[in-house]
Coordinates of N, CA and C in Angstrom, one line a residue:
X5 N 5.7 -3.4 -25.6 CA 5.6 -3.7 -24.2 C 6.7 -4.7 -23.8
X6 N 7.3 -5.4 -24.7 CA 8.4 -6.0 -24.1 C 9.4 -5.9 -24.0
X7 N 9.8 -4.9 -24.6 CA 11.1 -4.2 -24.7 C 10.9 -3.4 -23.3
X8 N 10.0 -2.6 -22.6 CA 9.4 -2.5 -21.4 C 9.6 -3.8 -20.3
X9 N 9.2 -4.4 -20.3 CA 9.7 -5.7 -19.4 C 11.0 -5.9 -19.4
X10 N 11.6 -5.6 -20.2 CA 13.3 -6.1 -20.2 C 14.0 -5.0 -19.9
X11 N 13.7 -4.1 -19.7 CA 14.0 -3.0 -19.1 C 13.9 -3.1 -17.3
X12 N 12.5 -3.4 -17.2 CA 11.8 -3.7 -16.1 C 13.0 -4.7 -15.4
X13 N 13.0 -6.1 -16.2 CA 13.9 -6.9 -15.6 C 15.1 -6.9 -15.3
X14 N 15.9 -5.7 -15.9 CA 17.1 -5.5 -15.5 C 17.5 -4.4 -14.4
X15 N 16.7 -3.8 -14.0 CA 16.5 -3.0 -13.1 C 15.5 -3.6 -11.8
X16 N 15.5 -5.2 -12.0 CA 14.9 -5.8 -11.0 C 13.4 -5.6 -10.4
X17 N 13.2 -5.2 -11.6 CA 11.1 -4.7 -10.9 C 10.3 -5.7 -11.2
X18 N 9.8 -5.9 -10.4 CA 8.5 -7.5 -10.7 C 7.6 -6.8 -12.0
X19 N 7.7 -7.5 -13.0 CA 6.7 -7.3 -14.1 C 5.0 -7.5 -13.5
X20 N 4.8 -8.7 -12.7 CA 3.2 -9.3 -13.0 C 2.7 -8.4 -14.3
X21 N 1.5 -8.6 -13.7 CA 0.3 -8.3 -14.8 C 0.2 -6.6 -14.8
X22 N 1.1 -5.7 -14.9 CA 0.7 -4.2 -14.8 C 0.5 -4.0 -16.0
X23 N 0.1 -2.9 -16.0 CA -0.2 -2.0 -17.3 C 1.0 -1.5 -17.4
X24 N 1.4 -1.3 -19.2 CA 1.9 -0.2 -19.4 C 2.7 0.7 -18.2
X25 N 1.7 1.6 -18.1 CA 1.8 3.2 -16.9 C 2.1 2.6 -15.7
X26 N 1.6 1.8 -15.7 CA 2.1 0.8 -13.8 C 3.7 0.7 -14.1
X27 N 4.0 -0.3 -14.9 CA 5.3 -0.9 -15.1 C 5.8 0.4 -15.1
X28 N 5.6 0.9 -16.3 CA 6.7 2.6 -16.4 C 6.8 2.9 -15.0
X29 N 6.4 3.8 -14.4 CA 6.2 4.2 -13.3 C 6.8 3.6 -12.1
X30 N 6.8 2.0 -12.2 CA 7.7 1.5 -11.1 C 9.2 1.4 -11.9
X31 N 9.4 1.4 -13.0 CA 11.2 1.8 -13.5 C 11.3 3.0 -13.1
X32 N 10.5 3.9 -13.1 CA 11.0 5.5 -13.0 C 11.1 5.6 -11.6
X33 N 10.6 4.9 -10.8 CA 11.2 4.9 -8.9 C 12.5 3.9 -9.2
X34 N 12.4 2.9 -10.0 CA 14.0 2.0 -9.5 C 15.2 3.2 -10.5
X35 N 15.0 4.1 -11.2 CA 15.7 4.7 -11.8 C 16.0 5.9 -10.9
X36 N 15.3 5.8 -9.8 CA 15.4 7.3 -8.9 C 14.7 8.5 -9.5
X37 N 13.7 8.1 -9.7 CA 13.3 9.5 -10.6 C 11.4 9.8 -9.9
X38 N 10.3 10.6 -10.4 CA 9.7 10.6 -9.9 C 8.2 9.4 -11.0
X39 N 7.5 9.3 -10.2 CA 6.8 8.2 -10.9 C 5.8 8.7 -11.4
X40 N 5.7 9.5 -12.6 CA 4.8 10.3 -12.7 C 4.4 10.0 -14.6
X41 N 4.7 9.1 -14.7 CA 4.5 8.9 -16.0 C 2.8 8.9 -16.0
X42 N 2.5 9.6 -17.6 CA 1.1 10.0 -18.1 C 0.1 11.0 -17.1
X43 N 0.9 11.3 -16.4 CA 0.2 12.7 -15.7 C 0.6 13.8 -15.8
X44 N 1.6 14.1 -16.9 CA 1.5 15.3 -17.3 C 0.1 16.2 -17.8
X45 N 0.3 17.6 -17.2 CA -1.1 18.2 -17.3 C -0.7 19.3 -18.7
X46 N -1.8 19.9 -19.1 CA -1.5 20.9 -20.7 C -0.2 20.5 -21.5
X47 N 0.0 19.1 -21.5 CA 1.0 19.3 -22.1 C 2.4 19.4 -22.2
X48 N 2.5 19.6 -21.0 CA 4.2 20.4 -20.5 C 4.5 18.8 -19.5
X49 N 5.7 19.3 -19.0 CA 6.8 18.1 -18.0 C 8.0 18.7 -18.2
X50 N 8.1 18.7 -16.7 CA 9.6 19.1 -16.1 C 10.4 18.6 -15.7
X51 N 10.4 17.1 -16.1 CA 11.3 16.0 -16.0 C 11.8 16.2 -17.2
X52 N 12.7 16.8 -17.8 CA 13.6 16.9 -18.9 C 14.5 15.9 -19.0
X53 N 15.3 15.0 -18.1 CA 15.8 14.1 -18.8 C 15.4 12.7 -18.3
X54 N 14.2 12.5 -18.2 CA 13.4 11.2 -18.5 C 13.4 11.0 -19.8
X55 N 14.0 9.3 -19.6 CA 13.8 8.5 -21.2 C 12.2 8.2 -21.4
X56 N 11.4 8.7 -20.8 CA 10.0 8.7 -21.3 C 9.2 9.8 -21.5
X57 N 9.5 10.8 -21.4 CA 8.9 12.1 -21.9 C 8.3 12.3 -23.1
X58 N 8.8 11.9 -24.1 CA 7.8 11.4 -25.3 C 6.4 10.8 -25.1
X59 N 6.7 9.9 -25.0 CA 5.9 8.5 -24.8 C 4.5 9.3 -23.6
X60 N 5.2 9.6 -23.0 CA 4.8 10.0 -21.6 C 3.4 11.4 -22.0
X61 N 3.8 12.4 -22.6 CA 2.8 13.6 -23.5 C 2.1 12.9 -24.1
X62 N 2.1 11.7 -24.6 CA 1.4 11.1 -25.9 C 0.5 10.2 -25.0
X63 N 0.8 9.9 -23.9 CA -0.1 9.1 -22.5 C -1.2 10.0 -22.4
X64 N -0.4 11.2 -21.6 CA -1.1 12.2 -21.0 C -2.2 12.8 -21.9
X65 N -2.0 12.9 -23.3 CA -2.8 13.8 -23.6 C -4.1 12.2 -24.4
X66 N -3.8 11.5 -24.2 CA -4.8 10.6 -24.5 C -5.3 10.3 -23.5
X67 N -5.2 10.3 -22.0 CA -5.8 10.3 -20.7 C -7.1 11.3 -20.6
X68 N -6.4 12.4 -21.3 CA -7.4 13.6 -20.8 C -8.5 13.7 -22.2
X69 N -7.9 13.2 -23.1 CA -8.9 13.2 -24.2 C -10.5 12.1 -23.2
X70 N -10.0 10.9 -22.9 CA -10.9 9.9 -22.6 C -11.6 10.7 -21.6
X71 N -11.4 11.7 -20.8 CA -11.6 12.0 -19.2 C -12.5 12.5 -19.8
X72 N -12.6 13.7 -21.2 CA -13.2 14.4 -21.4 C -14.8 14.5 -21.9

């Protein structure tokens, strides 16, 4: 998570107190991109060159395990 804030901080995004998926999600708007981290559905994402796509399947599919 802190390597996540320093990221955060150099791309100028207020850290406060977010989660994870919050923080992510506001880098992926200051990066121009869409803010859609951990809502990928079955598995798939069409954001191919997000540096979170990993991370991001391994969100989503532990989202939907808990939903379940």
């Amino acid at each position: 998570m802190k390597n996540i804030r320093q990221i955060a901080k150099t791309l100028s995004v207020d850290t406060g107190k977010l989660s994870k998926p919050e923080l992510i999600r506001k880098i992926q708007l200051a990066e121009g991109n869409f803010d859609c981290y951990g809502s990928a559905t079955n598995g798939t994402c069409d954001q191919q060159d997000c540096a979170w796509s990993e991370d991001c399947l391994s969100e989503a599919t532990s989202q939907s395990a808990q939903a379940a």
